[in-house]
């Protein structure tokens, strides 16, 4: 038998089966005691019947004519169930008197006073007049077994109801007792990179308190480690912006002032490298913010308006004019999300599509009323084993375009922090190529 993994079910089954076993043993012992007591009652009744009948039979036999020695049967006044039958015999074993349904074949010869058993009957024998007249009373064994069976059935019927009720009661008590454990589990499940606060554990049983303390200590260490990592990334990216901007300005000035073609080419290479470094520092700051929490807005915002602003900005600044097709619903799509966080998320998705998608087909951005954002672009299909890895930081796959591999990781971090879900699909539905980023915006108002 495979034990259930749930502690609640383990306790319920073990306690329930234990109670059922105790009830069964108690019923078996009770039935055995009752049967013993019933045998004593039946024997007493059997003996009393014989002792009462014997004087009457003696008087009847003595009052007969001396020459009347034939066996007589006592007639019954009306039909009834005869639990006892009897025979009265003389010293020679000749039957003098018997009940009207007595079968002489079931009565063995008189061998002494007291109880005896045959395969079919329980017998009681007694004697009078110095053993010259004897009586033997017989009771069918089937009667005793039938009464014992009725007693057992009477005990089993309540058990058939009590045992299931006991199992249900044990399960209910165990479930009620483990409420704090389930609440503790739910609190742990809600913890993530954006929430590493201590889990309330005041109502937990004393046996679980050390576990709760260990979990909270682990969460605290994780929080400090993540905060240090995010702080380092954000501060480093912020500190890089000024020297990178100064170096970029010097490279651009050198391009303008120099007349040497070789120097100008090197200066342009330096400019490209510095722009990549500037973009990387910007992405690192976005990633630090995305993983640092505070992504929910105090009031619902219209995500469609933010999307339109991002598309217009990308068309003007990133060379995406005419390459992005935006489809918005007529009514506002409201969500409790920080506007800047949503702008960063959608900007990274659209930039990723513009950078890695086909240059001959537009990027299509569609937002539905139920909060489903789809960003699709044409291009070679992405292998399935690579799709999941694209959400990891610095994972670029087989892309030829320049980039740090942080855009989708930033989008994923913001989606997770806002209760949204981000799914990557390739190829697009109904096509053999293309790429689609599907975002289900969480916490719609």
PDB file of N, CA and C in Angstrom, residues 262-336:
ATOM      1  N   UNK A 262      41.385  56.920 -41.448  1.00  0.00           N
ATOM      2  CA  UNK A 262      41.578  55.773 -40.557  1.00  0.00           C
ATOM      3  C   UNK A 262      41.177  56.115 -39.132  1.00  0.00           C
ATOM      4  N   UNK A 263      41.566  57.323 -38.697  1.00  0.00           N
ATOM      5  CA  UNK A 263      41.198  57.751 -37.340  1.00  0.00           C
ATOM      6  C   UNK A 263      39.687  57.896 -37.222  1.00  0.00           C
ATOM      7  N   UNK A 264      39.058  58.459 -38.280  1.00  0.00           N
ATOM      8  CA  UNK A 264      37.608  58.620 -38.245  1.00  0.00           C
ATOM      9  C   UNK A 264      36.908  57.255 -38.147  1.00  0.00           C
ATOM     10  N   UNK A 265      37.427  56.269 -38.873  1.00  0.00           N
ATOM     11  CA  UNK A 265      36.834  54.928 -38.811  1.00  0.00           C
ATOM     12  C   UNK A 265      36.951  54.340 -37.410  1.00  0.00           C
ATOM     13  N   UNK A 266      38.119  54.496 -36.797  1.00  0.00           N
ATOM     14  CA  UNK A 266      38.293  53.988 -35.436  1.00  0.00           C
ATOM     15  C   UNK A 266      37.381  54.728 -34.456  1.00  0.00           C
ATOM     16  N   UNK A 267      37.243  56.036 -34.689  1.00  0.00           N
ATOM     17  CA  UNK A 267      36.365  56.807 -33.806  1.00  0.00           C
ATOM     18  C   UNK A 267      34.914  56.345 -33.941  1.00  0.00           C
ATOM     19  N   UNK A 268      34.488  56.029 -35.177  1.00  0.00           N
ATOM     20  CA  UNK A 268      33.124  55.529 -35.359  1.00  0.00           C
ATOM     21  C   UNK A 268      32.952  54.162 -34.679  1.00  0.00           C
ATOM     22  N   UNK A 269      33.964  53.309 -34.753  1.00  0.00           N
ATOM     23  CA  UNK A 269      33.890  52.016 -34.054  1.00  0.00           C
ATOM     24  C   UNK A 269      33.761  52.229 -32.550  1.00  0.00           C
ATOM     25  N   UNK A 270      34.547  53.206 -32.053  1.00  0.00           N
ATOM     26  CA  UNK A 270      34.449  53.522 -30.613  1.00  0.00           C
ATOM     27  C   UNK A 270      33.049  54.033 -30.286  1.00  0.00           C
ATOM     28  N   UNK A 271      32.483  54.869 -31.158  1.00  0.00           N
ATOM     29  CA  UNK A 271      31.130  55.388 -30.925  1.00  0.00           C
ATOM     30  C   UNK A 271      30.117  54.255 -30.850  1.00  0.00           C
ATOM     31  N   UNK A 272      30.209  53.290 -31.773  1.00  0.00           N
ATOM     32  CA  UNK A 272      29.282  52.156 -31.770  1.00  0.00           C
ATOM     33  C   UNK A 272      29.417  51.354 -30.477  1.00  0.00           C
ATOM     34  N   UNK A 273      30.667  51.100 -30.058  1.00  0.00           N
ATOM     35  CA  UNK A 273      30.879  50.335 -28.832  1.00  0.00           C
ATOM     36  C   UNK A 273      30.341  51.069 -27.613  1.00  0.00           C
ATOM     37  N   UNK A 274      30.539  52.396 -27.587  1.00  0.00           N
ATOM     38  CA  UNK A 274      30.044  53.180 -26.449  1.00  0.00           C
ATOM     39  C   UNK A 274      28.522  53.215 -26.436  1.00  0.00           C
ATOM     40  N   UNK A 275      27.904  53.288 -27.616  1.00  0.00           N
ATOM     41  CA  UNK A 275      26.436  53.260 -27.644  1.00  0.00           C
ATOM     42  C   UNK A 275      25.914  51.904 -27.135  1.00  0.00           C
ATOM     43  N   UNK A 276      26.580  50.832 -27.496  1.00  0.00           N
ATOM     44  CA  UNK A 276      26.184  49.524 -26.986  1.00  0.00           C
ATOM     45  C   UNK A 276      26.346  49.467 -25.474  1.00  0.00           C
ATOM     46  N   UNK A 277      27.447  50.030 -24.973  1.00  0.00           N
ATOM     47  CA  UNK A 277      27.652  50.057 -23.522  1.00  0.00           C
ATOM     48  C   UNK A 277      26.598  50.905 -22.834  1.00  0.00           C
ATOM     49  N   UNK A 278      26.233  52.018 -23.452  1.00  0.00           N
ATOM     50  CA  UNK A 278      25.181  52.863 -22.878  1.00  0.00           C
ATOM     51  C   UNK A 278      23.850  52.135 -22.856  1.00  0.00           C
ATOM     52  N   UNK A 279      23.552  51.411 -23.963  1.00  0.00           N
ATOM     53  CA  UNK A 279      22.319  50.642 -23.988  1.00  0.00           C
ATOM     54  C   UNK A 279      22.311  49.530 -22.960  1.00  0.00           C
ATOM     55  N   UNK A 280      23.471  48.880 -22.770  1.00  0.00           N
ATOM     56  CA  UNK A 280      23.556  47.819 -21.768  1.00  0.00           C
ATOM     57  C   UNK A 280      23.331  48.359 -20.369  1.00  0.00           C
ATOM     58  N   UNK A 281      23.925  49.524 -20.053  1.00  0.00           N
ATOM     59  CA  UNK A 281      23.722  50.107 -18.725  1.00  0.00           C
ATOM     60  C   UNK A 281      22.265  50.466 -18.507  1.00  0.00           C
ATOM     61  N   UNK A 282      21.597  50.943 -19.564  1.00  0.00           N
ATOM     62  CA  UNK A 282      20.180  51.268 -19.452  1.00  0.00           C
ATOM     63  C   UNK A 282      19.352  50.006 -19.189  1.00  0.00           C
ATOM     64  N   UNK A 283      19.672  48.914 -19.904  1.00  0.00           N
ATOM     65  CA  UNK A 283      18.955  47.657 -19.691  1.00  0.00           C
ATOM     66  C   UNK A 283      19.195  47.109 -18.285  1.00  0.00           C
ATOM     67  N   UNK A 284      20.415  47.244 -17.796  1.00  0.00           N
ATOM     68  CA  UNK A 284      20.708  46.765 -16.440  1.00  0.00           C
ATOM     69  C   UNK A 284      19.896  47.528 -15.402  1.00  0.00           C
ATOM     70  N   UNK A 285      19.751  48.821 -15.609  1.00  0.00           N
ATOM     71  CA  UNK A 285      18.929  49.612 -14.688  1.00  0.00           C
ATOM     72  C   UNK A 285      17.465  49.189 -14.765  1.00  0.00           C
ATOM     73  N   UNK A 286      16.995  48.918 -15.983  1.00  0.00           N
ATOM     74  CA  UNK A 286      15.614  48.456 -16.127  1.00  0.00           C
ATOM     75  C   UNK A 286      15.421  47.098 -15.454  1.00  0.00           C
ATOM     76  N   UNK A 287      16.389  46.196 -15.624  1.00  0.00           N
ATOM     77  CA  UNK A 287      16.286  44.871 -15.006  1.00  0.00           C
ATOM     78  C   UNK A 287      16.301  44.981 -13.487  1.00  0.00           C
ATOM     79  N   UNK A 288      17.160  45.851 -12.952  1.00  0.00           N
ATOM     80  CA  UNK A 288      17.204  46.032 -11.496  1.00  0.00           C
ATOM     81  C   UNK A 288      15.867  46.549 -10.979  1.00  0.00           C
ATOM     82  N   UNK A 289      15.263  47.465 -11.714  1.00  0.00           N
ATOM     83  CA  UNK A 289      13.966  47.986 -11.289  1.00  0.00           C
ATOM     84  C   UNK A 289      12.889  46.912 -11.398  1.00  0.00           C
ATOM     85  N   UNK A 290      12.936  46.139 -12.497  1.00  0.00           N
ATOM     86  CA  UNK A 290      11.920  45.097 -12.699  1.00  0.00           C
ATOM     87  C   UNK A 290      11.975  44.056 -11.602  1.00  0.00           C
ATOM     88  N   UNK A 291      13.153  43.705 -11.157  1.00  0.00           N
ATOM     89  CA  UNK A 291      13.291  42.681 -10.124  1.00  0.00           C
ATOM     90  C   UNK A 291      13.182  43.259  -8.721  1.00  0.00           C
ATOM     91  N   UNK A 292      13.119  44.552  -8.610  1.00  0.00           N
ATOM     92  CA  UNK A 292      13.086  45.178  -7.290  1.00  0.00           C
ATOM     93  C   UNK A 292      11.710  45.434  -6.749  1.00  0.00           C
ATOM     94  N   UNK A 293      10.662  45.109  -7.495  1.00  0.00           N
ATOM     95  CA  UNK A 293       9.298  45.293  -6.994  1.00  0.00           C
ATOM     96  C   UNK A 293       8.792  46.691  -7.304  1.00  0.00           C
ATOM     97  N   UNK A 294       7.730  47.095  -6.544  1.00  0.00           N
ATOM     98  CA  UNK A 294       7.059  48.380  -6.718  1.00  0.00           C
ATOM     99  C   UNK A 294       6.586  48.550  -8.167  1.00  0.00           C
ATOM    100  N   UNK A 295       5.938  47.536  -8.679  1.00  0.00           N
ATOM    101  CA  UNK A 295       5.495  47.534 -10.071  1.00  0.00           C
ATOM    102  C   UNK A 295       3.997  47.764 -10.213  1.00  0.00           C
ATOM    103  N   UNK A 296       3.278  47.781  -9.104  1.00  0.00           N
ATOM    104  CA  UNK A 296       1.836  47.996  -9.164  1.00  0.00           C
ATOM    105  C   UNK A 296       1.520  49.481  -8.980  1.00  0.00           C
ATOM    106  N   UNK A 297       0.540  49.928  -9.746  1.00  0.00           N
ATOM    107  CA  UNK A 297       0.132  51.320  -9.624  1.00  0.00           C
ATOM    108  C   UNK A 297      -0.942  51.507  -8.583  1.00  0.00           C
ATOM    109  N   UNK A 298      -1.021  52.715  -8.050  1.00  0.00           N
ATOM    110  CA  UNK A 298      -2.045  53.009  -7.047  1.00  0.00           C
ATOM    111  C   UNK A 298      -3.426  53.091  -7.686  1.00  0.00           C
ATOM    112  N   UNK A 299      -3.492  53.546  -8.934  1.00  0.00           N
ATOM    113  CA  UNK A 299      -4.749  53.685  -9.654  1.00  0.00           C
ATOM    114  C   UNK A 299      -4.652  52.956 -10.987  1.00  0.00           C
ATOM    115  N   UNK A 300      -5.783  52.519 -11.532  1.00  0.00           N
ATOM    116  CA  UNK A 300      -5.754  51.872 -12.855  1.00  0.00           C
ATOM    117  C   UNK A 300      -5.293  52.863 -13.933  1.00  0.00           C
ATOM    118  N   UNK A 301      -4.534  52.364 -14.891  1.00  0.00           N
ATOM    119  CA  UNK A 301      -4.059  53.186 -16.012  1.00  0.00           C
ATOM    120  C   UNK A 301      -4.547  52.557 -17.309  1.00  0.00           C
ATOM    121  N   UNK A 302      -4.675  53.400 -18.328  1.00  0.00           N
ATOM    122  CA  UNK A 302      -5.093  52.927 -19.644  1.00  0.00           C
ATOM    123  C   UNK A 302      -3.863  52.407 -20.380  1.00  0.00           C
ATOM    124  N   UNK A 303      -3.755  51.097 -20.494  1.00  0.00           N
ATOM    125  CA  UNK A 303      -2.579  50.507 -21.134  1.00  0.00           C
ATOM    126  C   UNK A 303      -2.531  50.811 -22.627  1.00  0.00           C
ATOM    127  N   UNK A 304      -3.693  51.052 -23.238  1.00  0.00           N
ATOM    128  CA  UNK A 304      -3.707  51.379 -24.660  1.00  0.00           C
ATOM    129  C   UNK A 304      -3.026  52.708 -24.942  1.00  0.00           C
ATOM    130  N   UNK A 305      -3.250  53.696 -24.080  1.00  0.00           N
ATOM    131  CA  UNK A 305      -2.605  55.002 -24.255  1.00  0.00           C
ATOM    132  C   UNK A 305      -1.091  54.884 -24.144  1.00  0.00           C
ATOM    133  N   UNK A 306      -0.623  54.102 -23.179  1.00  0.00           N
ATOM    134  CA  UNK A 306       0.823  53.916 -23.018  1.00  0.00           C
ATOM    135  C   UNK A 306       1.403  53.219 -24.242  1.00  0.00           C
ATOM    136  N   UNK A 307       0.693  52.214 -24.752  1.00  0.00           N
ATOM    137  CA  UNK A 307       1.164  51.510 -25.942  1.00  0.00           C
ATOM    138  C   UNK A 307       1.313  52.464 -27.131  1.00  0.00           C
ATOM    139  N   UNK A 308       0.333  53.347 -27.314  1.00  0.00           N
ATOM    140  CA  UNK A 308       0.399  54.275 -28.442  1.00  0.00           C
ATOM    141  C   UNK A 308       1.615  55.199 -28.304  1.00  0.00           C
ATOM    142  N   UNK A 309       1.894  55.662 -27.101  1.00  0.00           N
ATOM    143  CA  UNK A 309       3.052  56.530 -26.884  1.00  0.00           C
ATOM    144  C   UNK A 309       4.356  55.789 -27.191  1.00  0.00           C
ATOM    145  N   UNK A 310       4.459  54.533 -26.759  1.00  0.00           N
ATOM    146  CA  UNK A 310       5.682  53.756 -26.994  1.00  0.00           C
ATOM    147  C   UNK A 310       5.899  53.534 -28.485  1.00  0.00           C
ATOM    148  N   UNK A 311       4.824  53.180 -29.213  1.00  0.00           N
ATOM    149  CA  UNK A 311       4.946  52.947 -30.655  1.00  0.00           C
ATOM    150  C   UNK A 311       5.368  54.227 -31.372  1.00  0.00           C
ATOM    151  N   UNK A 312       4.778  55.368 -30.983  1.00  0.00           N
ATOM    152  CA  UNK A 312       5.165  56.641 -31.612  1.00  0.00           C
ATOM    153  C   UNK A 312       6.622  56.975 -31.323  1.00  0.00           C
ATOM    154  N   UNK A 313       7.052  56.726 -30.074  1.00  0.00           N
ATOM    155  CA  UNK A 313       8.443  57.028 -29.716  1.00  0.00           C
ATOM    156  C   UNK A 313       9.423  56.151 -30.483  1.00  0.00           C
ATOM    157  N   UNK A 314       9.108  54.864 -30.588  1.00  0.00           N
ATOM    158  CA  UNK A 314      10.000  53.969 -31.317  1.00  0.00           C
ATOM    159  C   UNK A 314      10.043  54.322 -32.802  1.00  0.00           C
ATOM    160  N   UNK A 315       8.934  54.753 -33.356  1.00  0.00           N
ATOM    161  CA  UNK A 315       8.925  55.147 -34.752  1.00  0.00           C
ATOM    162  C   UNK A 315       9.779  56.362 -35.013  1.00  0.00           C
ATOM    163  N   UNK A 316       9.856  57.252 -34.029  1.00  0.00           N
ATOM    164  CA  UNK A 316      10.614  58.488 -34.222  1.00  0.00           C
ATOM    165  C   UNK A 316      12.090  58.330 -33.895  1.00  0.00           C
ATOM    166  N   UNK A 317      12.423  57.478 -32.900  1.00  0.00           N
ATOM    167  CA  UNK A 317      13.804  57.451 -32.402  1.00  0.00           C
ATOM    168  C   UNK A 317      14.590  56.205 -32.784  1.00  0.00           C
ATOM    169  N   UNK A 318      13.919  55.104 -33.090  1.00  0.00           N
ATOM    170  CA  UNK A 318      14.632  53.854 -33.299  1.00  0.00           C
ATOM    171  C   UNK A 318      14.542  53.403 -34.759  1.00  0.00           C
ATOM    172  N   UNK A 319      14.066  54.249 -35.595  1.00  0.00           N
ATOM    173  CA  UNK A 319      13.968  53.890 -36.996  1.00  0.00           C
ATOM    174  C   UNK A 319      12.856  52.915 -37.274  1.00  0.00           C
ATOM    175  N   UNK A 320      11.806  52.926 -36.448  1.00  0.00           N
ATOM    176  CA  UNK A 320      10.713  51.982 -36.651  1.00  0.00           C
ATOM    177  C   UNK A 320       9.503  52.601 -37.315  1.00  0.00           C
ATOM    178  N   UNK A 321       9.654  53.778 -37.892  1.00  0.00           N
ATOM    179  CA  UNK A 321       8.519  54.454 -38.527  1.00  0.00           C
ATOM    180  C   UNK A 321       7.945  53.581 -39.636  1.00  0.00           C
ATOM    181  N   UNK A 322       6.657  53.334 -39.558  1.00  0.00           N
ATOM    182  CA  UNK A 322       5.996  52.524 -40.561  1.00  0.00           C
ATOM    183  C   UNK A 322       6.186  51.034 -40.397  1.00  0.00           C
ATOM    184  N   UNK A 323       6.997  50.605 -39.462  1.00  0.00           N
ATOM    185  CA  UNK A 323       7.268  49.173 -39.283  1.00  0.00           C
ATOM    186  C   UNK A 323       6.448  48.567 -38.157  1.00  0.00           C
ATOM    187  N   UNK A 324       5.702  49.373 -37.445  1.00  0.00           N
ATOM    188  CA  UNK A 324       4.888  48.859 -36.338  1.00  0.00           C
ATOM    189  C   UNK A 324       3.430  49.169 -36.627  1.00  0.00           C
ATOM    190  N   UNK A 325       2.602  48.136 -36.652  1.00  0.00           N
ATOM    191  CA  UNK A 325       1.160  48.287 -36.817  1.00  0.00           C
ATOM    192  C   UNK A 325       0.492  48.059 -35.470  1.00  0.00           C
ATOM    193  N   UNK A 326      -0.235  49.079 -35.011  1.00  0.00           N
ATOM    194  CA  UNK A 326      -0.853  49.029 -33.683  1.00  0.00           C
ATOM    195  C   UNK A 326      -2.358  48.900 -33.832  1.00  0.00           C
ATOM    196  N   UNK A 327      -2.943  47.931 -33.127  1.00  0.00           N
ATOM    197  CA  UNK A 327      -4.396  47.725 -33.123  1.00  0.00           C
ATOM    198  C   UNK A 327      -4.885  47.765 -31.678  1.00  0.00           C
ATOM    199  N   UNK A 328      -5.698  48.782 -31.375  1.00  0.00           N
ATOM    200  CA  UNK A 328      -6.208  48.967 -30.014  1.00  0.00           C
ATOM    201  C   UNK A 328      -7.728  48.887 -30.018  1.00  0.00           C
ATOM    202  N   UNK A 329      -8.336  48.449 -28.929  1.00  0.00           N
ATOM    203  CA  UNK A 329      -9.802  48.449 -28.847  1.00  0.00           C
ATOM    204  C   UNK A 329     -10.335  49.871 -28.707  1.00  0.00           C
ATOM    205  N   UNK A 330     -11.613  50.020 -28.936  1.00  0.00           N
ATOM    206  CA  UNK A 330     -12.214  51.355 -28.859  1.00  0.00           C
ATOM    207  C   UNK A 330     -12.286  51.860 -27.424  1.00  0.00           C
ATOM    208  N   UNK A 331     -12.488  50.970 -26.475  1.00  0.00           N
ATOM    209  CA  UNK A 331     -12.604  51.373 -25.068  1.00  0.00           C
ATOM    210  C   UNK A 331     -11.255  51.214 -24.368  1.00  0.00           C
ATOM    211  N   UNK A 332     -11.045  51.966 -23.283  1.00  0.00           N
ATOM    212  CA  UNK A 332      -9.786  51.841 -22.539  1.00  0.00           C
ATOM    213  C   UNK A 332      -9.647  50.449 -21.921  1.00  0.00           C
ATOM    214  N   UNK A 333      -8.414  49.966 -21.863  1.00  0.00           N
ATOM    215  CA  UNK A 333      -8.093  48.702 -21.194  1.00  0.00           C
ATOM    216  C   UNK A 333      -7.329  49.061 -19.928  1.00  0.00           C
ATOM    217  N   UNK A 334      -7.991  48.980 -18.784  1.00  0.00           N
ATOM    218  CA  UNK A 334      -7.419  49.454 -17.528  1.00  0.00           C
ATOM    219  C   UNK A 334      -6.727  48.320 -16.786  1.00  0.00           C
ATOM    220  N   UNK A 335      -5.639  48.668 -16.142  1.00  0.00           N
ATOM    221  CA  UNK A 335      -4.905  47.694 -15.321  1.00  0.00           C
ATOM    222  C   UNK A 335      -4.181  48.439 -14.216  1.00  0.00           C
ATOM    223  N   UNK A 336      -4.070  47.769 -13.053  1.00  0.00           N
ATOM    224  CA  UNK A 336      -3.331  48.361 -11.926  1.00  0.00           C
ATOM    225  C   UNK A 336      -1.850  47.990 -12.067  1.00  0.00           C
TER     226      UNK A 336
END
